[in-house]
């Protein structure tokens, strides 16, 4: 009985994990939309195998409601343009090598005129598929009906079902990035107390540079989360959520750049001081403590960012403030010791001073007051942009409004 419960619990955990995966959700939604559009087309189209409907639905349906409305319209334009071109060719010629060349050329030209954007190749793809299954010109118009069915099903699929929100996925990516940064700081701190071979310091530098790849992944997850918050009826204060997450990633990205500079300073110190330790024996343990405390503060900052959209924001902010204060005290204590040793042996004062400067920059970026100002600036900027868009829409409406016809007073003869 316990084994059955364990298996059920494991399956439930895996199911909840699958529900949070964008690829899984997109696969299920696209499959369902294509199947439904095919069933509807079987009843409304005169074709025996109305494959254009599921094809259109498959191209139109997206992961988020915002992407469905934005890229979906471009996809519909691309598919409809391809279908219309195929209809014109099917009424004149069949499928030959020269007609295939002509239809590809015409599709690419019409696709650019129709402003299909990144989906320009889908115009030619749709035209070739429809031309391949269409032989009689009179039945080609059924493809338009199928295209409209697939487009309607694809565009309305996220309206009928609750649009997903991918904030949790972006939050996990953000915290994972902060943990990677902390692990790198811990490895660097372990090598600061004793002799650090140059290859080890160089390896830490490569790890710091590799963090850029993780930032790109977090940015992709964050953009998907931002799209899921736009035009989503399930979300209130979507703008606030987007600004909180985006500014949090910006701060971590800056800290990553600073961490890369610190790793470079350690590499240069290892080359210059080899075979001696990176720092004086009295300063080495303090450097180790400082890097560990800054790493903890980075993780706490990420937790605070994702907690801004929950009820634990105040607790996370207090914990971050305490860790920053502890790290600032350790930095000041280290600065006093390093100043004393630099006065005795000033040959490495540039690299030592650069390390303290970069640590101060990280602490300043993580500061709660600095983050509050950054959030207010971004909220004000987004509010101004929204007001500007509304003003432009109002001006466009006034320009499109036709003037009332003037009445002329005619004199009676």
mmCIF file of C-alpha atoms in Angstrom:
data_model
loop_
_atom_site.group_PDB
_atom_site.id
_atom_site.type_symbol
_atom_site.label_atom_id
_atom_site.label_comp_id
_atom_site.label_asym_id
_atom_site.label_seq_id
_atom_site.Cartn_x
_atom_site.Cartn_y
_atom_site.Cartn_z
ATOM 1 C CA UNK A 1 0.000 0.000 0.000
ATOM 2 C CA UNK A 2 2.846 2.363 0.815
ATOM 3 C CA UNK A 3 4.428 1.597 -2.568
ATOM 4 C CA UNK A 4 1.185 2.524 -4.328
ATOM 5 C CA UNK A 5 0.979 5.787 -2.392
ATOM 6 C CA UNK A 6 4.606 6.543 -3.176
ATOM 7 C CA UNK A 7 4.045 5.931 -6.877
ATOM 8 C CA UNK A 8 0.907 8.089 -6.822
ATOM 9 C CA UNK A 9 2.757 10.888 -5.050
ATOM 10 C CA UNK A 10 5.622 10.689 -7.551
ATOM 11 C CA UNK A 11 3.198 10.784 -10.478
ATOM 12 C CA UNK A 12 1.404 13.763 -8.946
ATOM 13 C CA UNK A 13 4.684 15.627 -8.513
ATOM 14 C CA UNK A 14 5.691 14.861 -12.080
ATOM 15 C CA UNK A 15 2.268 15.977 -13.363
ATOM 16 C CA UNK A 16 2.541 19.306 -11.522
ATOM 17 C CA UNK A 17 6.038 19.745 -12.954
ATOM 18 C CA UNK A 18 4.770 19.043 -16.475
ATOM 19 C CA UNK A 19 1.990 21.590 -16.038
ATOM 20 C CA UNK A 20 4.642 24.246 -15.376
ATOM 21 C CA UNK A 21 6.699 23.389 -18.473
ATOM 22 C CA UNK A 22 5.941 25.764 -21.392
ATOM 23 C CA UNK A 23 6.927 23.153 -23.984
ATOM 24 C CA UNK A 24 4.508 20.596 -22.550
ATOM 25 C CA UNK A 25 1.659 23.101 -22.370
ATOM 26 C CA UNK A 26 2.299 24.328 -25.900
ATOM 27 C CA UNK A 27 2.384 20.747 -27.229
ATOM 28 C CA UNK A 28 -0.927 19.854 -25.599
ATOM 29 C CA UNK A 29 -2.638 23.087 -26.643
ATOM 30 C CA UNK A 30 -1.428 22.869 -30.230
ATOM 31 C CA UNK A 31 -2.511 19.236 -30.516
ATOM 32 C CA UNK A 32 -5.956 19.968 -29.092
ATOM 33 C CA UNK A 33 -6.470 23.058 -31.269
ATOM 34 C CA UNK A 34 -5.444 21.229 -34.445
ATOM 35 C CA UNK A 35 -7.695 18.279 -33.661
ATOM 36 C CA UNK A 36 -10.718 20.458 -32.860
ATOM 37 C CA UNK A 37 -10.251 22.514 -36.017
ATOM 38 C CA UNK A 38 -10.089 19.327 -38.098
ATOM 39 C CA UNK A 39 -13.321 17.991 -36.578
ATOM 40 C CA UNK A 40 -15.100 21.298 -37.239
ATOM 41 C CA UNK A 41 -13.755 21.440 -40.801
ATOM 42 C CA UNK A 42 -15.088 17.945 -41.477
ATOM 43 C CA UNK A 43 -18.615 19.280 -40.967
ATOM 44 C CA UNK A 44 -18.237 22.684 -42.626
ATOM 45 C CA UNK A 45 -15.855 22.030 -45.520
ATOM 46 C CA UNK A 46 -16.649 20.157 -48.716
ATOM 47 C CA UNK A 47 -13.237 18.496 -48.693
ATOM 48 C CA UNK A 48 -12.946 14.906 -47.534
ATOM 49 C CA UNK A 49 -9.615 15.557 -45.816
ATOM 50 C CA UNK A 50 -9.560 19.230 -44.682
ATOM 51 C CA UNK A 51 -5.934 19.326 -43.536
ATOM 52 C CA UNK A 52 -5.587 23.072 -44.048
ATOM 53 C CA UNK A 53 -7.657 23.740 -40.907
ATOM 54 C CA UNK A 54 -5.391 21.848 -38.456
ATOM 55 C CA UNK A 55 -2.353 23.227 -40.285
ATOM 56 C CA UNK A 56 -3.517 26.789 -39.690
ATOM 57 C CA UNK A 57 -4.439 26.096 -36.060
ATOM 58 C CA UNK A 58 -1.042 24.498 -35.473
ATOM 59 C CA UNK A 59 0.710 27.580 -36.818
ATOM 60 C CA UNK A 60 -1.489 30.072 -34.985
ATOM 61 C CA UNK A 61 -1.796 28.716 -31.441
ATOM 62 C CA UNK A 62 0.939 29.921 -29.092
ATOM 63 C CA UNK A 63 1.996 29.436 -25.490
ATOM 64 C CA UNK A 64 0.650 32.729 -24.127
ATOM 65 C CA UNK A 65 -2.395 34.820 -24.918
ATOM 66 C CA UNK A 66 -0.285 37.846 -25.835
ATOM 67 C CA UNK A 67 1.884 35.899 -28.280
ATOM 68 C CA UNK A 68 -1.235 34.317 -29.765
ATOM 69 C CA UNK A 69 -2.718 37.732 -30.458
ATOM 70 C CA UNK A 70 0.507 39.281 -31.759
ATOM 71 C CA UNK A 71 2.274 36.558 -33.719
ATOM 72 C CA UNK A 72 -1.000 34.768 -34.416
ATOM 73 C CA UNK A 73 -2.236 37.589 -36.629
ATOM 74 C CA UNK A 74 0.991 37.525 -38.630
ATOM 75 C CA UNK A 75 0.729 33.760 -38.951
ATOM 76 C CA UNK A 76 -2.874 34.042 -40.153
ATOM 77 C CA UNK A 77 -1.793 36.580 -42.758
ATOM 78 C CA UNK A 78 0.956 34.254 -43.902
ATOM 79 C CA UNK A 79 -1.277 31.195 -44.180
ATOM 80 C CA UNK A 80 -4.170 33.034 -45.845
ATOM 81 C CA UNK A 81 -1.816 34.656 -48.346
ATOM 82 C CA UNK A 82 -0.338 31.273 -49.208
ATOM 83 C CA UNK A 83 -3.786 29.709 -49.618
ATOM 84 C CA UNK A 84 -4.966 32.485 -51.927
ATOM 85 C CA UNK A 85 -1.845 32.164 -54.069
ATOM 86 C CA UNK A 86 -2.346 28.404 -54.282
ATOM 87 C CA UNK A 87 -5.973 28.925 -55.319
ATOM 88 C CA UNK A 88 -4.896 31.213 -58.152
ATOM 89 C CA UNK A 89 -2.301 28.766 -59.411
ATOM 90 C CA UNK A 90 -4.602 25.753 -59.083
ATOM 91 C CA UNK A 91 -7.094 27.376 -61.435
ATOM 92 C CA UNK A 92 -4.420 27.933 -64.102
ATOM 93 C CA UNK A 93 -1.668 25.326 -63.884
ATOM 94 C CA UNK A 94 -0.885 22.172 -61.998
ATOM 95 C CA UNK A 95 2.138 21.298 -59.915
ATOM 96 C CA UNK A 96 5.281 21.272 -62.041
ATOM 97 C CA UNK A 97 8.834 22.336 -61.408
ATOM 98 C CA UNK A 98 8.385 25.740 -63.018
ATOM 99 C CA UNK A 99 5.001 26.362 -61.353
ATOM 100 C CA UNK A 100 6.591 25.454 -58.023
ATOM 101 C CA UNK A 101 9.313 28.041 -58.633
ATOM 102 C CA UNK A 102 6.699 30.632 -59.579
ATOM 103 C CA UNK A 103 4.547 29.945 -56.528
ATOM 104 C CA UNK A 104 7.551 30.235 -54.184
ATOM 105 C CA UNK A 105 8.591 33.514 -55.809
ATOM 106 C CA UNK A 106 5.061 34.912 -55.708
ATOM 107 C CA UNK A 107 4.579 33.771 -52.102
ATOM 108 C CA UNK A 108 7.728 35.494 -50.873
ATOM 109 C CA UNK A 109 6.825 38.713 -52.686
ATOM 110 C CA UNK A 110 3.219 38.730 -51.469
ATOM 111 C CA UNK A 111 4.370 37.800 -47.982
ATOM 112 C CA UNK A 112 6.555 40.886 -47.789
ATOM 113 C CA UNK A 113 3.735 43.071 -49.057
ATOM 114 C CA UNK A 114 1.345 41.524 -46.511
ATOM 115 C CA UNK A 115 3.872 42.233 -43.710
ATOM 116 C CA UNK A 116 4.011 38.705 -42.364
ATOM 117 C CA UNK A 117 7.216 39.514 -40.462
ATOM 118 C CA UNK A 118 9.223 36.538 -39.257
ATOM 119 C CA UNK A 119 6.656 34.144 -40.751
ATOM 120 C CA UNK A 120 7.462 34.956 -44.370
ATOM 121 C CA UNK A 121 8.526 31.352 -45.217
ATOM 122 C CA UNK A 122 5.135 30.088 -44.008
ATOM 123 C CA UNK A 123 3.465 31.847 -46.950
ATOM 124 C CA UNK A 124 5.354 29.654 -49.397
ATOM 125 C CA UNK A 125 4.957 26.572 -47.196
ATOM 126 C CA UNK A 126 1.178 27.009 -47.003
ATOM 127 C CA UNK A 127 0.941 27.665 -50.744
ATOM 128 C CA UNK A 128 2.937 24.537 -51.610
ATOM 129 C CA UNK A 129 0.926 22.350 -49.239
ATOM 130 C CA UNK A 130 -2.397 23.572 -50.552
ATOM 131 C CA UNK A 131 -1.283 23.342 -54.177
ATOM 132 C CA UNK A 132 -0.117 19.793 -53.574
ATOM 133 C CA UNK A 133 -3.537 18.643 -52.360
ATOM 134 C CA UNK A 134 -5.645 20.841 -54.657
ATOM 135 C CA UNK A 135 -6.222 19.758 -58.227
ATOM 136 C CA UNK A 136 -9.600 21.217 -59.161
ATOM 137 C CA UNK A 137 -10.020 24.970 -59.023
ATOM 138 C CA UNK A 138 -13.676 24.808 -57.991
ATOM 139 C CA UNK A 139 -12.835 22.971 -54.754
ATOM 140 C CA UNK A 140 -9.929 25.254 -53.881
ATOM 141 C CA UNK A 141 -12.220 27.759 -52.214
ATOM 142 C CA UNK A 142 -12.882 25.193 -49.517
ATOM 143 C CA UNK A 143 -9.297 25.841 -48.404
ATOM 144 C CA UNK A 144 -10.250 29.371 -47.440
ATOM 145 C CA UNK A 145 -13.004 28.023 -45.209
ATOM 146 C CA UNK A 146 -10.583 25.561 -43.644
ATOM 147 C CA UNK A 147 -8.009 28.316 -43.125
ATOM 148 C CA UNK A 148 -10.543 30.517 -41.374
ATOM 149 C CA UNK A 149 -11.663 27.600 -39.181
ATOM 150 C CA UNK A 150 -8.092 26.856 -38.125
ATOM 151 C CA UNK A 151 -7.369 30.535 -37.508
ATOM 152 C CA UNK A 152 -10.473 31.038 -35.380
ATOM 153 C CA UNK A 153 -9.816 27.899 -33.335
ATOM 154 C CA UNK A 154 -6.155 28.802 -32.821
ATOM 155 C CA UNK A 155 -6.819 32.407 -31.839
ATOM 156 C CA UNK A 156 -9.727 31.579 -29.555
ATOM 157 C CA UNK A 157 -8.132 28.599 -27.834
ATOM 158 C CA UNK A 158 -6.454 30.704 -25.173
ATOM 159 C CA UNK A 159 -9.684 32.657 -24.663
ATOM 160 C CA UNK A 160 -11.743 29.538 -23.988
ATOM 161 C CA UNK A 161 -9.230 28.083 -21.551
ATOM 162 C CA UNK A 162 -7.407 29.882 -18.750
ATOM 163 C CA UNK A 163 -4.252 31.433 -20.228
ATOM 164 C CA UNK A 164 -1.172 30.152 -18.385
ATOM 165 C CA UNK A 165 1.040 32.435 -16.344
ATOM 166 C CA UNK A 166 4.744 31.640 -16.467
ATOM 167 C CA UNK A 167 5.929 33.792 -13.563
ATOM 168 C CA UNK A 168 6.953 30.736 -11.520
ATOM 169 C CA UNK A 169 9.182 29.464 -14.314
ATOM 170 C CA UNK A 170 10.912 32.851 -14.602
ATOM 171 C CA UNK A 171 11.276 33.027 -10.805
ATOM 172 C CA UNK A 172 12.955 29.622 -10.707
ATOM 173 C CA UNK A 173 15.357 30.681 -13.461
ATOM 174 C CA UNK A 174 16.171 33.853 -11.536
ATOM 175 C CA UNK A 175 16.918 32.048 -8.284
ATOM 176 C CA UNK A 176 18.922 29.395 -10.133
ATOM 177 C CA UNK A 177 21.119 32.149 -11.593
ATOM 178 C CA UNK A 178 21.688 33.645 -8.145
ATOM 179 C CA UNK A 179 22.653 30.241 -6.737
ATOM 180 C CA UNK A 180 25.154 29.715 -9.535
ATOM 181 C CA UNK A 181 26.693 33.089 -8.722
ATOM 182 C CA UNK A 182 26.880 32.159 -5.041
ATOM 183 C CA UNK A 183 28.544 28.815 -5.806
ATOM 184 C CA UNK A 184 31.161 30.574 -7.918
ATOM 185 C CA UNK A 185 31.857 33.065 -5.111
ATOM 186 C CA UNK A 186 32.252 30.209 -2.644
ATOM 187 C CA UNK A 187 34.783 28.463 -4.900
ATOM 188 C CA UNK A 188 36.679 31.726 -5.312
ATOM 189 C CA UNK A 189 36.633 32.306 -1.549
ATOM 190 C CA UNK A 190 38.094 28.858 -0.858
ATOM 191 C CA UNK A 191 41.107 29.729 -2.999
ATOM 192 C CA UNK A 192 41.629 33.181 -1.489
ATOM 193 C CA UNK A 193 43.135 32.006 1.798
ATOM 194 C CA UNK A 194 46.014 30.018 0.361
ATOM 195 C CA UNK A 195 48.058 29.523 -2.761
ATOM 196 C CA UNK A 196 45.934 29.584 -5.901
ATOM 197 C CA UNK A 197 47.465 28.010 -9.005
ATOM 198 C CA UNK A 198 46.992 30.096 -12.120
ATOM 199 C CA UNK A 199 44.983 27.359 -13.916
ATOM 200 C CA UNK A 200 42.490 27.298 -11.015
ATOM 201 C CA UNK A 201 42.035 31.067 -11.111
ATOM 202 C CA UNK A 202 41.643 30.938 -14.885
ATOM 203 C CA UNK A 203 38.988 28.247 -14.520
ATOM 204 C CA UNK A 204 37.017 30.509 -12.163
ATOM 205 C CA UNK A 205 37.259 33.278 -14.761
ATOM 206 C CA UNK A 206 35.817 30.979 -17.439
ATOM 207 C CA UNK A 207 32.983 30.052 -15.078
ATOM 208 C CA UNK A 208 32.216 33.731 -14.536
ATOM 209 C CA UNK A 209 32.114 34.318 -18.274
ATOM 210 C CA UNK A 210 29.836 31.300 -18.744
ATOM 211 C CA UNK A 211 27.212 32.970 -16.549
ATOM 212 C CA UNK A 212 26.253 35.044 -19.595
ATOM 213 C CA UNK A 213 24.658 31.941 -21.088
ATOM 214 C CA UNK A 214 22.497 31.477 -18.004
ATOM 215 C CA UNK A 215 21.482 35.140 -18.180
ATOM 216 C CA UNK A 216 20.279 34.575 -21.740
ATOM 217 C CA UNK A 217 18.153 31.649 -20.539
ATOM 218 C CA UNK A 218 16.686 33.693 -17.693
ATOM 219 C CA UNK A 219 15.947 36.523 -20.116
ATOM 220 C CA UNK A 220 14.049 34.135 -22.420
ATOM 221 C CA UNK A 221 12.015 32.774 -19.491
ATOM 222 C CA UNK A 222 11.350 36.305 -18.290
ATOM 223 C CA UNK A 223 10.162 37.463 -21.713
ATOM 224 C CA UNK A 224 7.760 34.542 -21.797
ATOM 225 C CA UNK A 225 6.523 35.450 -18.321
ATOM 226 C CA UNK A 226 6.033 39.068 -19.405
ATOM 227 C CA UNK A 227 4.006 37.929 -22.417
ATOM 228 C CA UNK A 228 1.871 35.690 -20.201
ATOM 229 C CA UNK A 229 1.056 38.668 -17.959
ATOM 230 C CA UNK A 230 -0.025 40.939 -20.818
ATOM 231 C CA UNK A 231 -3.737 40.906 -21.670
ATOM 232 C CA UNK A 232 -4.274 38.080 -19.174
ATOM 233 C CA UNK A 233 -7.616 38.305 -17.340
ATOM 234 C CA UNK A 234 -6.242 36.187 -14.493
ATOM 235 C CA UNK A 235 -3.595 38.745 -13.560
ATOM 236 C CA UNK A 236 -4.008 42.033 -11.767
ATOM 237 C CA UNK A 237 -1.186 44.569 -11.689
ATOM 238 C CA UNK A 238 0.591 42.830 -14.563
ATOM 239 C CA UNK A 239 2.780 45.891 -15.125
ATOM 240 C CA UNK A 240 4.081 45.751 -11.544
ATOM 241 C CA UNK A 241 4.967 42.064 -11.873
ATOM 242 C CA UNK A 242 6.812 42.652 -15.134
ATOM 243 C CA UNK A 243 8.793 45.596 -13.758
ATOM 244 C CA UNK A 244 9.730 43.736 -10.563
ATOM 245 C CA UNK A 245 11.081 40.716 -12.428
ATOM 246 C CA UNK A 246 12.803 42.711 -15.169
ATOM 247 C CA UNK A 247 14.607 45.062 -12.788
ATOM 248 C CA UNK A 248 15.662 42.077 -10.700
ATOM 249 C CA UNK A 249 17.273 40.437 -13.714
ATOM 250 C CA UNK A 250 18.963 43.720 -14.660
ATOM 251 C CA UNK A 251 20.530 43.924 -11.205
ATOM 252 C CA UNK A 252 21.776 40.334 -11.293
ATOM 253 C CA UNK A 253 23.182 40.911 -14.765
ATOM 254 C CA UNK A 254 25.168 43.887 -13.488
ATOM 255 C CA UNK A 255 26.410 41.820 -10.550
ATOM 256 C CA UNK A 256 27.464 39.087 -12.970
ATOM 257 C CA UNK A 257 29.568 41.548 -14.931
ATOM 258 C CA UNK A 258 31.164 42.790 -11.705
ATOM 259 C CA UNK A 259 31.814 39.213 -10.608
ATOM 260 C CA UNK A 260 33.579 38.569 -13.889
ATOM 261 C CA UNK A 261 35.844 41.564 -13.180
ATOM 262 C CA UNK A 262 36.620 40.170 -9.710
ATOM 263 C CA UNK A 263 37.515 36.801 -11.240
ATOM 264 C CA UNK A 264 39.827 38.578 -13.655
ATOM 265 C CA UNK A 265 41.487 40.456 -10.771
ATOM 266 C CA UNK A 266 42.027 37.163 -8.929
ATOM 267 C CA UNK A 267 43.573 35.655 -12.069
ATOM 268 C CA UNK A 268 45.956 38.581 -12.409
ATOM 269 C CA UNK A 269 46.829 38.335 -8.717
ATOM 270 C CA UNK A 270 47.533 34.610 -9.103
ATOM 271 C CA UNK A 271 49.899 35.314 -11.993
ATOM 272 C CA UNK A 272 51.680 38.108 -10.170
ATOM 273 C CA UNK A 273 51.955 36.510 -6.698
ATOM 274 C CA UNK A 274 52.629 32.905 -7.748
ATOM 275 C CA UNK A 275 53.671 30.872 -5.741
ATOM 276 C CA UNK A 276 52.575 33.077 -2.824
ATOM 277 C CA UNK A 277 48.926 33.245 -1.651
ATOM 278 C CA UNK A 278 46.560 35.731 -3.279
ATOM 279 C CA UNK A 279 46.221 37.746 -0.072
ATOM 280 C CA UNK A 280 48.165 38.187 3.119
ATOM 281 C CA UNK A 281 47.512 35.370 5.628
ATOM 282 C CA UNK A 282 45.725 37.851 7.903
ATOM 283 C CA UNK A 283 43.434 39.084 5.084
ATOM 284 C CA UNK A 284 42.770 35.752 3.349
ATOM 285 C CA UNK A 285 40.154 34.407 5.826
ATOM 286 C CA UNK A 286 38.352 37.754 5.798
ATOM 287 C CA UNK A 287 38.211 37.681 1.985
ATOM 288 C CA UNK A 288 36.733 34.210 2.242
ATOM 289 C CA UNK A 289 34.052 35.408 4.670
ATOM 290 C CA UNK A 290 33.307 38.467 2.542
ATOM 291 C CA UNK A 291 32.736 36.507 -0.663
ATOM 292 C CA UNK A 292 30.536 34.016 1.158
ATOM 293 C CA UNK A 293 28.437 36.815 2.685
ATOM 294 C CA UNK A 294 28.067 38.600 -0.672
ATOM 295 C CA UNK A 295 27.009 35.295 -2.246
ATOM 296 C CA UNK A 296 24.336 34.860 0.421
ATOM 297 C CA UNK A 297 23.150 38.403 -0.230
ATOM 298 C CA UNK A 298 22.824 37.694 -3.966
ATOM 299 C CA UNK A 299 20.568 34.711 -3.277
ATOM 300 C CA UNK A 300 18.532 36.711 -0.763
ATOM 301 C CA UNK A 301 18.104 39.448 -3.347
ATOM 302 C CA UNK A 302 16.678 36.950 -5.849
ATOM 303 C CA UNK A 303 14.339 35.589 -3.184
ATOM 304 C CA UNK A 304 13.189 39.130 -2.423
ATOM 305 C CA UNK A 305 12.532 39.807 -6.114
ATOM 306 C CA UNK A 306 10.306 36.788 -6.551
ATOM 307 C CA UNK A 307 8.716 37.508 -3.159
ATOM 308 C CA UNK A 308 7.630 40.957 -4.328
ATOM 309 C CA UNK A 309 4.677 39.265 -5.970
ATOM 310 C CA UNK A 310 3.776 37.348 -2.803
ATOM 311 C CA UNK A 311 3.184 38.017 0.896
ATOM 312 C CA UNK A 312 6.782 37.358 2.024
ATOM 313 C CA UNK A 313 8.324 40.487 0.507
ATOM 314 C CA UNK A 314 8.839 42.327 3.801
ATOM 315 C CA UNK A 315 10.533 39.361 5.479
ATOM 316 C CA UNK A 316 12.819 38.801 2.484
ATOM 317 C CA UNK A 317 13.734 42.493 2.405
ATOM 318 C CA UNK A 318 14.672 42.479 6.091
ATOM 319 C CA UNK A 319 16.850 39.406 5.631
ATOM 320 C CA UNK A 320 18.621 40.996 2.659
ATOM 321 C CA UNK A 321 19.218 44.241 4.566
ATOM 322 C CA UNK A 322 20.795 42.313 7.461
ATOM 323 C CA UNK A 323 23.092 40.345 5.132
ATOM 324 C CA UNK A 324 24.152 43.505 3.307
ATOM 325 C CA UNK A 325 24.974 45.203 6.600
ATOM 326 C CA UNK A 326 27.048 42.195 7.679
ATOM 327 C CA UNK A 327 28.899 42.121 4.348
ATOM 328 C CA UNK A 328 29.547 45.879 4.510
ATOM 329 C CA UNK A 329 31.083 45.487 7.962
ATOM 330 C CA UNK A 330 33.335 42.679 6.747
ATOM 331 C CA UNK A 331 34.373 44.785 3.744
ATOM 332 C CA UNK A 332 35.335 47.726 5.973
ATOM 333 C CA UNK A 333 37.334 45.446 8.246
ATOM 334 C CA UNK A 334 39.106 43.936 5.228
ATOM 335 C CA UNK A 335 39.795 47.389 3.768
ATOM 336 C CA UNK A 336 41.582 48.464 6.951
ATOM 337 C CA UNK A 337 43.789 45.349 6.953
ATOM 338 C CA UNK A 338 44.573 45.599 3.229
ATOM 339 C CA UNK A 339 45.440 49.286 3.564
ATOM 340 C CA UNK A 340 47.983 48.461 6.235
ATOM 341 C CA UNK A 341 49.636 45.753 4.127
ATOM 342 C CA UNK A 342 49.519 47.804 0.940
ATOM 343 C CA UNK A 343 51.447 50.581 2.654
ATOM 344 C CA UNK A 344 54.147 48.048 3.467
ATOM 345 C CA UNK A 345 54.124 46.404 0.003
ATOM 346 C CA UNK A 346 52.333 48.597 -2.585
ATOM 347 C CA UNK A 347 53.091 46.509 -5.704
ATOM 348 C CA UNK A 348 49.586 44.910 -5.824
ATOM 349 C CA UNK A 349 47.536 47.859 -4.617
ATOM 350 C CA UNK A 350 45.740 48.305 -8.001
ATOM 351 C CA UNK A 351 44.331 44.767 -8.019
ATOM 352 C CA UNK A 352 43.515 44.788 -4.308
ATOM 353 C CA UNK A 353 41.776 48.128 -4.608
ATOM 354 C CA UNK A 354 39.868 46.901 -7.678
ATOM 355 C CA UNK A 355 38.576 43.929 -5.667
ATOM 356 C CA UNK A 356 37.252 46.173 -2.896
ATOM 357 C CA UNK A 357 35.731 48.554 -5.443
ATOM 358 C CA UNK A 358 33.872 45.770 -7.256
ATOM 359 C CA UNK A 359 32.574 44.327 -3.977
ATOM 360 C CA UNK A 360 31.227 47.778 -3.109
ATOM 361 C CA UNK A 361 29.494 47.975 -6.478
ATOM 362 C CA UNK A 362 27.729 44.666 -5.892
ATOM 363 C CA UNK A 363 26.584 45.775 -2.450
ATOM 364 C CA UNK A 364 25.304 49.056 -3.876
ATOM 365 C CA UNK A 365 23.360 47.248 -6.617
ATOM 366 C CA UNK A 366 21.759 44.920 -4.082
ATOM 367 C CA UNK A 367 20.847 47.743 -1.707
ATOM 368 C CA UNK A 368 17.113 47.887 -0.980
ATOM 369 C CA UNK A 369 16.954 51.676 -1.258
ATOM 370 C CA UNK A 370 18.631 51.537 -4.640
ATOM 371 C CA UNK A 371 16.164 48.905 -5.783
ATOM 372 C CA UNK A 372 13.188 50.977 -4.594
ATOM 373 C CA UNK A 373 14.389 53.962 -6.604
ATOM 374 C CA UNK A 374 14.935 51.738 -9.623
ATOM 375 C CA UNK A 375 11.429 50.329 -9.362
ATOM 376 C CA UNK A 376 9.878 53.778 -9.093
ATOM 377 C CA UNK A 377 11.838 54.976 -12.123
ATOM 378 C CA UNK A 378 10.730 52.004 -14.216
ATOM 379 C CA UNK A 379 7.112 52.326 -13.116
ATOM 380 C CA UNK A 380 7.132 56.019 -13.996
ATOM 381 C CA UNK A 381 8.717 55.294 -17.367
ATOM 382 C CA UNK A 382 6.166 52.594 -18.217
ATOM 383 C CA UNK A 383 3.324 54.828 -17.063
ATOM 384 C CA UNK A 384 4.550 57.617 -19.357
ATOM 385 C CA UNK A 385 4.760 55.169 -22.246
ATOM 386 C CA UNK A 386 1.211 53.985 -21.636
ATOM 387 C CA UNK A 387 -0.044 57.553 -21.520
ATOM 388 C CA UNK A 388 1.811 58.321 -24.746
ATOM 389 C CA UNK A 389 0.209 55.316 -26.446
ATOM 390 C CA UNK A 390 -3.229 56.364 -25.287
ATOM 391 C CA UNK A 391 -2.641 59.898 -26.533
ATOM 392 C CA UNK A 392 -1.589 58.619 -29.936
ATOM 393 C CA UNK A 393 -4.647 56.368 -30.122
ATOM 394 C CA UNK A 394 -6.896 59.298 -29.292
ATOM 395 C CA UNK A 395 -5.251 61.408 -31.972
ATOM 396 C CA UNK A 396 -5.677 58.580 -34.486
ATOM 397 C CA UNK A 397 -9.344 58.259 -33.604
ATOM 398 C CA UNK A 398 -9.906 61.979 -34.054
ATOM 399 C CA UNK A 399 -8.171 61.913 -37.425
ATOM 400 C CA UNK A 400 -10.211 58.956 -38.649
ATOM 401 C CA UNK A 401 -13.464 60.577 -37.562
ATOM 402 C CA UNK A 402 -15.153 62.051 -40.652
ATOM 403 C CA UNK A 403 -16.343 65.668 -40.396
ATOM 404 C CA UNK A 404 -20.073 66.218 -40.318
ATOM 405 C CA UNK A 405 -21.492 67.412 -43.656
ATOM 406 C CA UNK A 406 -22.195 71.076 -43.790
ATOM 407 C CA UNK A 407 -25.664 72.269 -44.494
ATOM 408 C CA UNK A 408 -25.999 74.901 -47.155
ATOM 409 C CA UNK A 409 -28.808 77.420 -46.940
ATOM 410 C CA UNK A 410 -30.307 77.631 -50.391
ATOM 411 C CA UNK A 411 -32.277 80.645 -51.304
ATOM 412 C CA UNK A 412 -35.711 80.026 -52.557
ATOM 413 C CA UNK A 413 -36.320 81.504 -55.952
#
